[in-house]
Amino acid sequence: MFKKEEQKKKLSLKDKLKNAAENISVDIFGYEKKITKNVVQYLNKMAIEERIPVAQLFVRIVDLHNTIRVFVHHKGKQLKEIPVKQLALFFAGPETVHLPGIEGKIANSIRKYIDESSKRHELNDDNLQIRISLKGTNEVNVDICHHTWILENVSVKDLVKYFKG
């Protein structure tokens, strides 16, 4: 026990700075802010179209038999399915929806993210899902769920890091 404390105290300034820098994340391009704005706008638009309060609305993303599917839900009931291409509105805004190959790129990134989450939570079935909703009027909530159980809450910043990388 004494040895660990002694080792911590003996870290050089370089090592201390390196350890501190590893945990710093700067969003110099404003991706987190843009994605948050895009998701808020999309969910508000969907709530208006469906004539329901935005607080009762969520988007559920699943990988069913190696196909990414996206559903809009109201109080747990499926309202409609939306094309994967529409997720480009979430992640990059309306100017990207018509880019060639965007649907495949988004589907592959989501599939990889779901696979890694399944491994992290030691799940071997297809019941893992990503749920996106709003907390309040302008805070995006992203949960990784198994069936109806929330396994973890993911920050938009973590998603930005993942999809940029």
Short mmCIF file of C-alpha atoms in Angstrom, two decimals:
data_model
loop_
_atom_site.label_atom_id
_atom_site.label_comp_id
_atom_site.label_asym_id
_atom_site.label_seq_id
_atom_site.Cartn_x
_atom_site.Cartn_y
_atom_site.Cartn_z
CA MET A 1 0.00 0.00 0.00
CA PHE A 2 2.79 2.40 0.91
CA LYS A 3 4.54 1.55 -2.34
CA LYS A 4 1.58 2.70 -4.51
CA GLU A 5 1.34 6.01 -2.67
CA GLU A 6 5.09 6.48 -3.00
CA GLN A 7 4.91 5.80 -6.76
CA LYS A 8 2.12 8.35 -7.19
CA LYS A 9 4.15 11.01 -5.43
CA LYS A 10 7.22 10.30 -7.59
CA LEU A 11 5.52 10.95 -10.93
CA SER A 12 7.47 13.44 -12.97
CA LEU A 13 5.86 16.63 -14.19
CA LYS A 14 5.86 15.16 -17.71
CA ASP A 15 3.93 12.07 -16.50
CA LYS A 16 1.47 14.20 -14.56
CA LEU A 17 0.80 16.38 -17.61
CA LYS A 18 0.46 13.31 -19.82
CA ASN A 19 -2.09 11.76 -17.43
CA ALA A 20 -4.03 15.02 -17.24
CA ALA A 21 -4.00 15.53 -21.02
CA GLU A 22 -5.41 12.05 -21.68
CA ASN A 23 -8.65 13.03 -19.92
CA ILE A 24 -9.09 16.40 -21.63
CA SER A 25 -11.49 16.63 -24.52
CA VAL A 26 -11.86 19.82 -26.52
CA ASP A 27 -14.61 20.09 -29.09
CA ILE A 28 -12.89 22.68 -31.28
CA PHE A 29 -15.24 22.15 -34.22
CA GLY A 30 -18.38 22.33 -32.06
CA TYR A 31 -19.62 18.83 -33.01
CA GLU A 32 -21.22 18.22 -29.63
CA LYS A 33 -23.12 21.50 -29.78
CA LYS A 34 -24.18 20.89 -33.41
CA ILE A 35 -25.38 17.34 -32.74
CA THR A 36 -27.29 18.47 -29.65
CA LYS A 37 -28.94 21.24 -31.67
CA ASN A 38 -29.78 18.84 -34.54
CA VAL A 39 -31.31 16.23 -32.21
CA VAL A 40 -33.37 18.84 -30.35
CA GLN A 41 -34.67 20.26 -33.64
CA TYR A 42 -35.45 16.82 -35.07
CA LEU A 43 -37.31 15.60 -31.97
CA ASN A 44 -39.25 18.86 -31.67
CA LYS A 45 -40.24 18.62 -35.34
CA MET A 46 -41.31 15.00 -34.84
CA ALA A 47 -43.35 15.94 -31.75
CA ILE A 48 -45.16 18.66 -33.69
CA GLU A 49 -45.87 16.30 -36.61
CA GLU A 50 -47.20 13.60 -34.28
CA ARG A 51 -48.99 16.14 -32.02
CA ILE A 52 -47.46 14.79 -28.81
CA PRO A 53 -45.27 16.35 -26.11
CA VAL A 54 -41.57 16.03 -26.96
CA ALA A 55 -40.87 14.76 -23.44
CA GLN A 56 -42.90 11.61 -24.25
CA LEU A 57 -41.02 10.89 -27.46
CA PHE A 58 -37.88 8.84 -28.04
CA VAL A 59 -35.97 7.34 -30.93
CA ARG A 60 -34.89 3.70 -30.63
CA ILE A 61 -32.03 2.36 -32.75
CA VAL A 62 -31.56 -1.41 -33.00
CA ASP A 63 -29.55 -3.91 -35.01
CA LEU A 64 -32.06 -6.57 -36.07
CA HIS A 65 -30.49 -9.47 -37.98
CA ASN A 66 -27.58 -7.28 -39.11
CA THR A 67 -29.88 -4.48 -40.30
CA ILE A 68 -29.97 -1.15 -38.49
CA ARG A 69 -33.55 -0.03 -37.88
CA VAL A 70 -34.78 3.19 -36.33
CA PHE A 71 -38.16 3.64 -34.66
CA VAL A 72 -39.95 6.59 -33.11
CA HIS A 73 -41.81 5.76 -29.89
CA HIS A 74 -44.40 7.54 -27.79
CA LYS A 75 -44.76 6.26 -24.22
CA GLY A 76 -43.19 2.95 -25.26
CA LYS A 77 -45.47 2.39 -28.27
CA GLN A 78 -43.94 2.39 -31.72
CA LEU A 79 -45.28 5.27 -33.84
CA LYS A 80 -43.31 4.71 -37.00
CA GLU A 81 -40.06 3.55 -38.51
CA ILE A 82 -37.72 6.09 -40.04
CA PRO A 83 -34.97 5.38 -42.59
CA VAL A 84 -31.38 5.16 -41.35
CA LYS A 85 -30.52 7.96 -43.74
CA GLN A 86 -32.59 10.27 -41.54
CA LEU A 87 -30.04 9.74 -38.74
CA ALA A 88 -27.76 11.98 -40.76
CA LEU A 89 -30.00 14.78 -39.50
CA PHE A 90 -29.07 13.75 -35.96
CA PHE A 91 -25.35 13.52 -36.47
CA ALA A 92 -24.54 16.14 -39.08
CA GLY A 93 -27.57 18.19 -40.03
CA PRO A 94 -29.73 18.52 -43.14
CA GLU A 95 -26.85 19.26 -45.52
CA THR A 96 -25.53 15.69 -45.20
CA VAL A 97 -28.71 13.70 -45.89
CA HIS A 98 -28.07 13.64 -49.64
CA LEU A 99 -24.36 12.76 -49.54
CA PRO A 100 -23.56 9.50 -51.36
CA GLY A 101 -22.92 6.57 -49.03
CA ILE A 102 -24.06 8.38 -45.87
CA GLU A 103 -26.62 5.71 -44.98
CA GLY A 104 -24.04 2.91 -45.12
CA LYS A 105 -21.49 4.89 -43.13
CA ILE A 106 -24.00 5.66 -40.39
CA ALA A 107 -25.31 2.07 -40.30
CA ASN A 108 -21.77 0.67 -40.01
CA SER A 109 -20.84 3.09 -37.22
CA ILE A 110 -24.01 2.27 -35.28
CA ARG A 111 -23.56 -1.48 -35.79
CA LYS A 112 -19.97 -1.25 -34.52
CA TYR A 113 -21.05 0.86 -31.52
CA ILE A 114 -23.81 -1.62 -30.62
CA ASP A 115 -21.43 -4.58 -31.00
CA GLU A 116 -18.84 -2.96 -28.72
CA SER A 117 -21.54 -2.11 -26.16
CA SER A 118 -22.80 -5.71 -26.26
CA LYS A 119 -19.30 -7.01 -25.57
CA ARG A 120 -18.73 -4.48 -22.80
CA HIS A 121 -21.97 -5.59 -21.08
CA GLU A 122 -21.40 -9.27 -21.94
CA LEU A 123 -24.65 -9.63 -23.90
CA ASN A 124 -24.97 -12.13 -26.74
CA ASP A 125 -28.44 -11.38 -28.06
CA ASP A 126 -29.92 -8.78 -30.38
CA ASN A 127 -31.81 -6.90 -27.67
CA LEU A 128 -29.37 -4.06 -27.13
CA GLN A 129 -30.63 -0.70 -28.31
CA ILE A 130 -29.75 2.96 -28.30
CA ARG A 131 -32.46 5.32 -27.10
CA ILE A 132 -32.32 9.04 -27.78
CA SER A 133 -34.66 11.47 -26.06
CA LEU A 134 -34.67 14.95 -24.56
CA LYS A 135 -34.21 15.95 -20.94
CA GLY A 136 -35.97 19.24 -20.55
CA THR A 137 -36.06 21.44 -23.61
CA ASN A 138 -32.50 21.29 -24.93
CA GLU A 139 -30.51 18.50 -23.28
CA VAL A 140 -30.07 15.27 -25.23
CA ASN A 141 -30.31 11.99 -23.33
CA VAL A 142 -28.71 8.87 -24.86
CA ASP A 143 -29.14 5.51 -23.15
CA ILE A 144 -27.84 2.05 -23.97
CA CYS A 145 -30.62 -0.39 -23.08
CA HIS A 146 -31.18 -4.13 -22.99
CA HIS A 147 -34.89 -4.75 -23.51
CA THR A 148 -36.35 -2.07 -21.22
CA TRP A 149 -33.44 -1.87 -18.76
CA ILE A 150 -31.05 1.05 -19.01
CA LEU A 151 -27.48 -0.25 -18.87
CA GLU A 152 -25.68 3.04 -19.23
CA ASN A 153 -26.15 6.68 -20.07
CA VAL A 154 -23.87 7.96 -22.82
CA SER A 155 -22.93 11.59 -23.24
CA VAL A 156 -23.19 13.27 -26.62
CA LYS A 157 -19.48 14.06 -26.23
CA ASP A 158 -18.68 10.32 -26.04
CA LEU A 159 -20.74 9.66 -29.16
CA VAL A 160 -18.93 12.45 -31.01
CA LYS A 161 -15.57 10.91 -30.06
CA TYR A 162 -16.74 7.50 -31.24
CA PHE A 163 -18.23 8.55 -34.57
CA LYS A 164 -15.35 10.92 -35.39
CA GLY A 165 -12.74 8.23 -34.71
#
